Short mmCIF file of C-alpha atoms in Angstrom, two decimals:
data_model
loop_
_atom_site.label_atom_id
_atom_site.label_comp_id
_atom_site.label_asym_id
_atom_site.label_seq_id
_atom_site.Cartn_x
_atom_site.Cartn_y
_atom_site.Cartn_z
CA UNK U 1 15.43 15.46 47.00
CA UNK U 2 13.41 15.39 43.82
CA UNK U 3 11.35 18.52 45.13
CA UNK U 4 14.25 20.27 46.34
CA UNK U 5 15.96 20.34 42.77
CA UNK U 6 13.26 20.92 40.98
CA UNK U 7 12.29 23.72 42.79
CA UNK U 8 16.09 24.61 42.21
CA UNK U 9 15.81 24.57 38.73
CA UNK U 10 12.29 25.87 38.53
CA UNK U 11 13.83 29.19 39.47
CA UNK U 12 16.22 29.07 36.44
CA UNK U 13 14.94 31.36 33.26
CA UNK U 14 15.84 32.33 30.07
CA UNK U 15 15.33 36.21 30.36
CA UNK U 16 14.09 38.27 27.63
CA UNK U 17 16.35 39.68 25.96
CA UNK U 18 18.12 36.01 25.41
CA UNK U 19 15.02 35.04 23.66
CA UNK U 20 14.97 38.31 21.63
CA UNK U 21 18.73 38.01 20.69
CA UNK U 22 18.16 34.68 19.29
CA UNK U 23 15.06 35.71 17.53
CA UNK U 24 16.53 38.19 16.04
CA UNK U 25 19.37 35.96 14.84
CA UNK U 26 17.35 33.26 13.56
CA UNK U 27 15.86 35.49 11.65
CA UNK U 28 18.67 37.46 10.35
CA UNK U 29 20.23 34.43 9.70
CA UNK U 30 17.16 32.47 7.83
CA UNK U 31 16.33 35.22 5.71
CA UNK U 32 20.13 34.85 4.17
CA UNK U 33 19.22 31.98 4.00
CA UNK U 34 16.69 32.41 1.55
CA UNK U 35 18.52 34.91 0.05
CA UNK U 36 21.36 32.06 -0.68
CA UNK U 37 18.30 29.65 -1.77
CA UNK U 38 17.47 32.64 -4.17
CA UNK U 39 20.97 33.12 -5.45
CA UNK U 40 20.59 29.21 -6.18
CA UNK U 41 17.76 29.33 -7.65
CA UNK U 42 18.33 32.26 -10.08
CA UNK U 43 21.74 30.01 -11.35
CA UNK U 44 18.89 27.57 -12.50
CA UNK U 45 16.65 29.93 -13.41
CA UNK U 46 19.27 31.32 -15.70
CA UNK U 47 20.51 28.32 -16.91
CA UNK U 48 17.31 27.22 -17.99
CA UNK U 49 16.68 30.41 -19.82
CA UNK U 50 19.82 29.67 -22.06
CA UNK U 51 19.02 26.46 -22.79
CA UNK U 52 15.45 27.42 -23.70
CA UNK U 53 17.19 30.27 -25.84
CA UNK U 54 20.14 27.76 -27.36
CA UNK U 55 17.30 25.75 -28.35
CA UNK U 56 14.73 28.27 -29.51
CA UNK U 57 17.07 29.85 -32.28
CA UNK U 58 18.85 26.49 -32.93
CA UNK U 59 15.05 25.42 -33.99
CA UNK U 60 15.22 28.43 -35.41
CA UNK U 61 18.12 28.19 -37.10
CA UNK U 62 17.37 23.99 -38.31
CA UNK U 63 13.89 24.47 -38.86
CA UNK U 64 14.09 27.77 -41.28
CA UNK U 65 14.20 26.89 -45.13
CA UNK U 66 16.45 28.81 -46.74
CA UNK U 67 16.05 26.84 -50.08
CA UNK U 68 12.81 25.19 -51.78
CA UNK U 69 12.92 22.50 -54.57
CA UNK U 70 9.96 21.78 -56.39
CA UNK U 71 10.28 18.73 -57.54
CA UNK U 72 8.07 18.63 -60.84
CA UNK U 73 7.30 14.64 -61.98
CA UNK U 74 3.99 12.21 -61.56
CA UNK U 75 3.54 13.72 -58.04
CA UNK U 76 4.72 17.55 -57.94
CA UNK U 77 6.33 17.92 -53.97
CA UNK U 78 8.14 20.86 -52.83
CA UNK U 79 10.93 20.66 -50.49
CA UNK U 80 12.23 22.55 -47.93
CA UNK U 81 15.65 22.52 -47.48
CA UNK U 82 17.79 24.47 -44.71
CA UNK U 83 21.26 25.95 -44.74
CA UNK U 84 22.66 22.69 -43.57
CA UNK U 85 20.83 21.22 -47.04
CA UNK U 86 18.25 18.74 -44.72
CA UNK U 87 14.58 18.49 -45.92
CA UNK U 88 12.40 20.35 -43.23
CA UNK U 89 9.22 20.54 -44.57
CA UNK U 90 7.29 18.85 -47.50
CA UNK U 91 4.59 20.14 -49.48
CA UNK U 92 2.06 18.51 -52.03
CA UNK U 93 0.36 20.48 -54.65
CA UNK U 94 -2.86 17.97 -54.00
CA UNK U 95 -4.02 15.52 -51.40
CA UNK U 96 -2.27 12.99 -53.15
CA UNK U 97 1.30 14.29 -53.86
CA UNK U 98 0.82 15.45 -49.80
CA UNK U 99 0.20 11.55 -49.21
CA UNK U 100 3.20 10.66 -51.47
CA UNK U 101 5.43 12.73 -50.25
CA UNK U 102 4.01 11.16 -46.55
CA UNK U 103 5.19 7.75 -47.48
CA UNK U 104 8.45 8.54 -48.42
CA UNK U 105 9.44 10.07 -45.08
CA UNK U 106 11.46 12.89 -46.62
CA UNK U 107 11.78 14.70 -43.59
CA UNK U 108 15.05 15.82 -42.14
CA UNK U 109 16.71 13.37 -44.95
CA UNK U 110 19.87 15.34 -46.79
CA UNK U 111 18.62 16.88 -50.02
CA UNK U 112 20.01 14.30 -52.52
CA UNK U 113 19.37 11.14 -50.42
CA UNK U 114 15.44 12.47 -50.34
CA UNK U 115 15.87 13.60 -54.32
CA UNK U 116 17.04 10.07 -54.79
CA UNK U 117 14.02 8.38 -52.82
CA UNK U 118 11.62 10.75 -54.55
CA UNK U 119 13.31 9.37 -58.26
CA UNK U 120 13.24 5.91 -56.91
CA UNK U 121 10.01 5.68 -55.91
CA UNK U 122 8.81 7.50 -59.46
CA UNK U 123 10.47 5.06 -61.23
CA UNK U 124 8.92 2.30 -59.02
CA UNK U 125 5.53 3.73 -59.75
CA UNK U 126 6.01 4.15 -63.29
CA UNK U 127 6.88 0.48 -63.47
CA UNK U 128 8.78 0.27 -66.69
CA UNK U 129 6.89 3.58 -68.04
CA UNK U 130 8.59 6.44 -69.10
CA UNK U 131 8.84 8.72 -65.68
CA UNK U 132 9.35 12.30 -66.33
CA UNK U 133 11.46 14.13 -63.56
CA UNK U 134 12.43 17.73 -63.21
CA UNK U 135 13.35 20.23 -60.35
CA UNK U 136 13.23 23.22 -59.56
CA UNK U 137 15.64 25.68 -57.15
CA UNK U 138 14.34 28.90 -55.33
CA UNK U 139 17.47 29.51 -53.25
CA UNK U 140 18.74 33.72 -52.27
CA UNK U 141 22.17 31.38 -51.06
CA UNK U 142 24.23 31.62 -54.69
CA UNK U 143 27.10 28.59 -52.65
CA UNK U 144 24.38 27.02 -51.60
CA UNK U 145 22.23 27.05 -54.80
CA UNK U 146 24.98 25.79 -56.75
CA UNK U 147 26.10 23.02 -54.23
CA UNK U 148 22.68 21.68 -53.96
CA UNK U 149 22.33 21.68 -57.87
CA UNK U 150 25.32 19.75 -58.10
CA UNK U 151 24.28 17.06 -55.45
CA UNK U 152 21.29 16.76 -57.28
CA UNK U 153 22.67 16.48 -60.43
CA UNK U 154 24.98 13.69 -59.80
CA UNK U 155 22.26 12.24 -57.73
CA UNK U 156 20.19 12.48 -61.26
CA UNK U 157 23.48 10.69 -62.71
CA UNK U 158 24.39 7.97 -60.46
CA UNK U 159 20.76 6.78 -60.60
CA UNK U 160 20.92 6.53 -63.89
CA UNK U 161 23.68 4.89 -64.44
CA UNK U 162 22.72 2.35 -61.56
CA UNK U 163 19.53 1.57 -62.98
CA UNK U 164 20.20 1.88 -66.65
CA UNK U 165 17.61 3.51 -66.47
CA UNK U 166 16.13 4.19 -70.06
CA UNK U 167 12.59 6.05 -69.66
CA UNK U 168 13.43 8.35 -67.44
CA UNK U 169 13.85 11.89 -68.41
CA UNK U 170 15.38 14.64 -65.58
CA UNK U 171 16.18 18.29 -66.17
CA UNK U 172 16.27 21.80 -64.22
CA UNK U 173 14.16 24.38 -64.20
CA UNK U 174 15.76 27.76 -63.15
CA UNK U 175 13.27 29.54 -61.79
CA UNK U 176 14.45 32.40 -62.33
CA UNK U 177 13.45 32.08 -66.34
CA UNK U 178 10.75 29.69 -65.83
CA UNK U 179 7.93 31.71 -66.95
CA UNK U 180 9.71 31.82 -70.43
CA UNK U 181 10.32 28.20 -70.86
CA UNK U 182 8.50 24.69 -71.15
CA UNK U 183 8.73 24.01 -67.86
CA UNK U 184 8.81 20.00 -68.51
CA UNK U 185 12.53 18.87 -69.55
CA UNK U 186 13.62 22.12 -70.23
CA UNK U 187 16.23 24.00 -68.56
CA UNK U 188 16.70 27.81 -69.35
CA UNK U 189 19.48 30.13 -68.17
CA UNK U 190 19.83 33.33 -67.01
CA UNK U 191 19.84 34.93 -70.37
CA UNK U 192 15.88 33.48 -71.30
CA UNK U 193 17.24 31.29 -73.81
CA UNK U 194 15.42 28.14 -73.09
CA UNK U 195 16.93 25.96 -76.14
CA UNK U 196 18.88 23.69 -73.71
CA UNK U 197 17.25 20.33 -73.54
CA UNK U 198 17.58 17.33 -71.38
CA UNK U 199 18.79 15.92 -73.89
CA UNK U 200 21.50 18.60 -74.53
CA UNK U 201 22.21 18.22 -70.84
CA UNK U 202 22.73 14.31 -70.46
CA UNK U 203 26.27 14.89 -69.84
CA UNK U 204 25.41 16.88 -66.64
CA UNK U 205 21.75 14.83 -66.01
CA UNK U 206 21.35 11.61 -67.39
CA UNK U 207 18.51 10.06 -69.12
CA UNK U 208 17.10 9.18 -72.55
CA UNK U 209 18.13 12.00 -74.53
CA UNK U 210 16.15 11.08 -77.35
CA UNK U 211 13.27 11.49 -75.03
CA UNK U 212 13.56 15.56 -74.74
CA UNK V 1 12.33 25.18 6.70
CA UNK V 2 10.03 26.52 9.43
CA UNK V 3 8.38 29.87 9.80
CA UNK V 4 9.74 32.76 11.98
CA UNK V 5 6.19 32.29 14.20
CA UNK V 6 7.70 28.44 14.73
CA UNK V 7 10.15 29.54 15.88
CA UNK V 8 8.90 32.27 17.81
CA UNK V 9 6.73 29.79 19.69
CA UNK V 10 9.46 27.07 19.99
CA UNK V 11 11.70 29.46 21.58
CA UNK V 12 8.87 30.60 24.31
CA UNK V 13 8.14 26.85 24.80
CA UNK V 14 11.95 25.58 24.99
CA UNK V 15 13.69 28.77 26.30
CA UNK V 16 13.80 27.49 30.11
CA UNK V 17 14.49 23.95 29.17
CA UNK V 18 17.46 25.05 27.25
CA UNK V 19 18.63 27.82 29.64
CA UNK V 20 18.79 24.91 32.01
CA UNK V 21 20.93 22.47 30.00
CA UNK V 22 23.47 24.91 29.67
CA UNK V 23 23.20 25.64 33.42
CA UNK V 24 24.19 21.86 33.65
CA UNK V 25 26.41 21.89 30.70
CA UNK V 26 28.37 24.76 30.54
CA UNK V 27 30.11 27.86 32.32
CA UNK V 28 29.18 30.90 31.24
CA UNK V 29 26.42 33.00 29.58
CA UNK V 30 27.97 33.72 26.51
CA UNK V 31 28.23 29.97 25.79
CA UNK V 32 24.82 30.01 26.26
CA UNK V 33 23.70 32.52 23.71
CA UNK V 34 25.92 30.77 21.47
CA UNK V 35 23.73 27.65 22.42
CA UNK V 36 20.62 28.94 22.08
CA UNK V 37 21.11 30.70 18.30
CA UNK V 38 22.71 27.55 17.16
CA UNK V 39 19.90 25.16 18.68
CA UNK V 40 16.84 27.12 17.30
CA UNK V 41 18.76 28.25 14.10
CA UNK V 42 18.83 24.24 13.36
CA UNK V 43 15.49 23.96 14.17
CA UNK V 44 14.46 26.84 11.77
CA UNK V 45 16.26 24.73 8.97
CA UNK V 46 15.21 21.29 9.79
CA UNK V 47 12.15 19.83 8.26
CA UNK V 48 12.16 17.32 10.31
CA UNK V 49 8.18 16.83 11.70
CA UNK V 50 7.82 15.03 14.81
CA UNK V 51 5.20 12.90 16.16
CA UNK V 52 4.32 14.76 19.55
CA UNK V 53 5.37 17.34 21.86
CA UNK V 54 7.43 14.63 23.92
CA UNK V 55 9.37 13.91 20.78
CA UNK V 56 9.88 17.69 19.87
CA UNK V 57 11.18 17.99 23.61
CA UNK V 58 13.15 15.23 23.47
CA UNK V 59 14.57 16.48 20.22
CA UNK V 60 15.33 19.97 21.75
CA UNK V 61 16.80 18.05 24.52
CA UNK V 62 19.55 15.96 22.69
CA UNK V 63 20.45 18.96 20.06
CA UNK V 64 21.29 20.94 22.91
CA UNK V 65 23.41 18.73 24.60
CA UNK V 66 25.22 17.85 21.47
CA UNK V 67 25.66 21.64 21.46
CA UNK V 68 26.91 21.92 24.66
CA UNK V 69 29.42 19.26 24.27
CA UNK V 70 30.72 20.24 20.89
CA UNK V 71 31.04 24.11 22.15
CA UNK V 72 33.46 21.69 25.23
CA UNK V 73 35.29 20.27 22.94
CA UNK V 74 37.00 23.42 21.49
CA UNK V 75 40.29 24.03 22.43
CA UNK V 76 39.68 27.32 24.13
CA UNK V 77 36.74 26.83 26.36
CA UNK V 78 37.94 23.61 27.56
CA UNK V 79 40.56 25.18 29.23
CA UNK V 80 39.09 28.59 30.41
CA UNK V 81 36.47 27.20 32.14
CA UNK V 82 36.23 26.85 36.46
CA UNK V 83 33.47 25.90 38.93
CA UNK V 84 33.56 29.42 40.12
CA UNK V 85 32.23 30.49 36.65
CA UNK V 86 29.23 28.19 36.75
CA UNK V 87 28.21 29.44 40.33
CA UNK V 88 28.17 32.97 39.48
CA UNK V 89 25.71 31.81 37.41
CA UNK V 90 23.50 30.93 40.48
CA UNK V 91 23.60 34.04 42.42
CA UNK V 92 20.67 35.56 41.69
CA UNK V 93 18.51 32.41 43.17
CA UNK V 94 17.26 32.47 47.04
CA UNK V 95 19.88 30.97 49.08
CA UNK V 96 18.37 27.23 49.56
CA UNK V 97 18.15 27.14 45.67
CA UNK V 98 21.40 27.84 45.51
CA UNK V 99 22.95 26.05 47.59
CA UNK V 100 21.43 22.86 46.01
CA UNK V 101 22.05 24.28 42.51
CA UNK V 102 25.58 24.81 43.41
CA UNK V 103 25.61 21.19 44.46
CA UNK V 104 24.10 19.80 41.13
CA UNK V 105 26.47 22.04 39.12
CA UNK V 106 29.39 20.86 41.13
CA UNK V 107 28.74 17.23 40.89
CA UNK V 108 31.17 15.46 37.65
CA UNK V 109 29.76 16.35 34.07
CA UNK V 110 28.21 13.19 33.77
CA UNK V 111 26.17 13.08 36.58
CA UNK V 112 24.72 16.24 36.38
CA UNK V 113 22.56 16.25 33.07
CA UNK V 114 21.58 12.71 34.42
CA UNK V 115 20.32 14.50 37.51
CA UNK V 116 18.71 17.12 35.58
CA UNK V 117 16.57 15.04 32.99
CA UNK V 118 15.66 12.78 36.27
CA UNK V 119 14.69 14.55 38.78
CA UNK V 120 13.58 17.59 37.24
CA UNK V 121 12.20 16.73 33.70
CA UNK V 122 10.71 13.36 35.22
CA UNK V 123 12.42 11.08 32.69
CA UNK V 124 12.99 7.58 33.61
CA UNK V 125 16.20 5.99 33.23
CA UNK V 126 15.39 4.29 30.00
CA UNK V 127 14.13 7.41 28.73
CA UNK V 128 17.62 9.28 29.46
CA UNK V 129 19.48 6.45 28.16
CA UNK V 130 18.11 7.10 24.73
CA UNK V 131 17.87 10.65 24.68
CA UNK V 132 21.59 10.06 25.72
CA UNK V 133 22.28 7.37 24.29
CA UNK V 134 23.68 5.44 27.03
CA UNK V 135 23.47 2.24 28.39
CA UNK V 136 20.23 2.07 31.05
CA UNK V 137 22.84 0.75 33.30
CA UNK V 138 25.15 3.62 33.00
CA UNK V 139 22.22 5.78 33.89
CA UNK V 140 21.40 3.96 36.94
CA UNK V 141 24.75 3.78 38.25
CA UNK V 142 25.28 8.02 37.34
CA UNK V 143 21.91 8.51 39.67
CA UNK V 144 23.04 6.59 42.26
CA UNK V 145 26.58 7.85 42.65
CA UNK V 146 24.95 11.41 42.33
CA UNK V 147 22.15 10.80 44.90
CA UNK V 148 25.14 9.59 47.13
CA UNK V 149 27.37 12.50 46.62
CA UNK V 150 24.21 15.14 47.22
CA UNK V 151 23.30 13.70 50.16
CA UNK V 152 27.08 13.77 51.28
CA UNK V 153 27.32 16.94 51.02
CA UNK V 154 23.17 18.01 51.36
CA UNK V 155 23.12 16.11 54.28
CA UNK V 156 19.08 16.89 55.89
CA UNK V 157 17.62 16.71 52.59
CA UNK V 158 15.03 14.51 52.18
CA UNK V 159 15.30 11.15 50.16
CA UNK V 160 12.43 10.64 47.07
#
């Protein structure tokens, strides 16, 4: 029996064209396949590019100064400060403001919170010394200029007043005049007068005013 | 997913084994084509690797009859199918052939790919009872009841 149906079934053949028709639709059928797998993959490929772009200009956008604050006092350190008013980058005039300004971990602080560690720490150096402390602003952003200058300032104030602090003398130095002017404790305006004091200004800074 | 020359070779390899199945399994030649894309389409997408050419075969074996019996189940082609429809299918063999292929294909579903992987393919029982996933038991009983009823109606052939 076993010969019989084998031989039987031995006779029975896919033909040709069966084989070719399937080929053909495996085929067809695989390479939409890949075409789908493509489709897929250019979603991700896509995705990824807009995250890599979202991430690329918000860099951009966190990690671009648009304000710098020189910061003029035992150790001179310039700060730079983007439009949402966070330090990005800190600069020393030598080796060791650049190792000061290390130690105080400044970076991505707000403005006044890393103005007040900078003061602190002066005033901890100076140990009972007079400190000298005054800043500079380089800023195209008027708002932001004048918002900044205002943290700072009551940043100046409070610390004062918290620390009765006696030897320590703050003031601004516009820039924009600063060539004119005694660039220690004075601060001049836009005019080039540079008659206005610390001391003058102890309403708006604090400090010794006798000390300007 | 595998290569078109993979596929190109399984389908020269498995063609006849598969043509046969659906001999045993179904009625008519469209079914078949339907079989055949759908059986080597899901081995162009599996990844699966197998350990030998037995396994491969064996593999080929049971996705086909899954095929065949899912293509059943559908509403239409279980009822539009006849015994006349799977013996056209034999008409082109010499007349012995077909008269014993006509008996095979006549026997009851179950009996007849049981008959096939047996005495054709040369699988023991426990072999077809895990390709099919039946009991051994079942198997033996299915060959015997189909040996009986093909030499009922066979008569002179001989016994193996």
């Amino acid at each position: 029996m076993k010969n019989e149906i084998r031989g039987a079934f031995e006779q029975v053949k896919a033909n040709e064209q069966l084989k070719e028709k399937t080929l053909e639709f495996v085929t067809q059928k695989t390479h939409n396949y890949n075409k789908r797998k493509l489709n897929r993959h250019k979603h991700v490929i896509t995705t990824f590019a807009c995250l890599m772009l979202f991430l690329t200009l918000g860099s951009w956008v966190y990690l671009t100064p648009t304000m710098a604050i020189a910061v003029e006092s035992k150790h001179d350190i310039e700060l730079g400060v983007n439009r949402f008013d966070r330090v990005v980058s800190v600069k020393g005039n030598s080796e060791e403001c650049i190792e000061f300004a290390e130690s105080l971990d400044l970076k991505h602080m707000k403005c006044d919170a890393a103005i007040e560690r900078i003061m602190q720490c002066q005033r901890e150096e100076a140990s009972g010394n007079e400190s000298h402390f005054s800043y500079n602003i380089d800023c195209d952003q008027i708002k932001q200029k004048e918002r900044i200058q205002q943290c700072i300032d009551d940043c100046i104030g409070e610390y004062g007043q918290d620390n009765n602090d006696e030897n320590c003398n703050a003031s601004n130095v516009d820039s924009d005049n600063g060539e004119n002017c005694n660039a220690s404790n004075v601060h001049s305006d836009n005019s080039g007068n540079c008659n206005e004091t610390c001391g003058e200004k102890e309403n708006r800074h604090h400090g010794n005013s006798g000390a300007a | 997913m595998r290569s078109e020359l993979e596929v190109t070779i399984a389908i020269e390899k498995y063609a006849d084994l598969i043509r046969r199945i659906c001999m045993v399994k179904l009625k008519n030649h469209a079914d078949t084509e339907d079989i055949f894309q759908n059986v080597f389409l899901k081995y162009a997408l599996c990844n699966k690797i197998f350990e030998s050419v037995d396994h491969e075969k064996a593999w080929f074996i049971r996705v086909t009859i899954n095929a065949c019996k899912d293509l059943l189940k559908s509403f239409f082609k279980s009822k539009t199918t006849s015994l006349a429809e799977i013996i056209e299918q034999s008409i082109e063999f010499s007349d012995d052939n077909r008269e014993i292929l006509e008996e095979v294909l006549a026997l009851p579903e179950k009996y007849r790919d049981v008959v096939y992987l047996y005495y054709y393919e040369g699988y023991t029982a426990c072999e077809i009872a895990a390709i099919l996933k039946k009991n051994v038991n079942t198997i033996y009983t299915n060959l015997t009841r189909a040996r009986k009823i093909l030499r009922e109606r066979l008569g002179d052939i001989d016994e193996e």
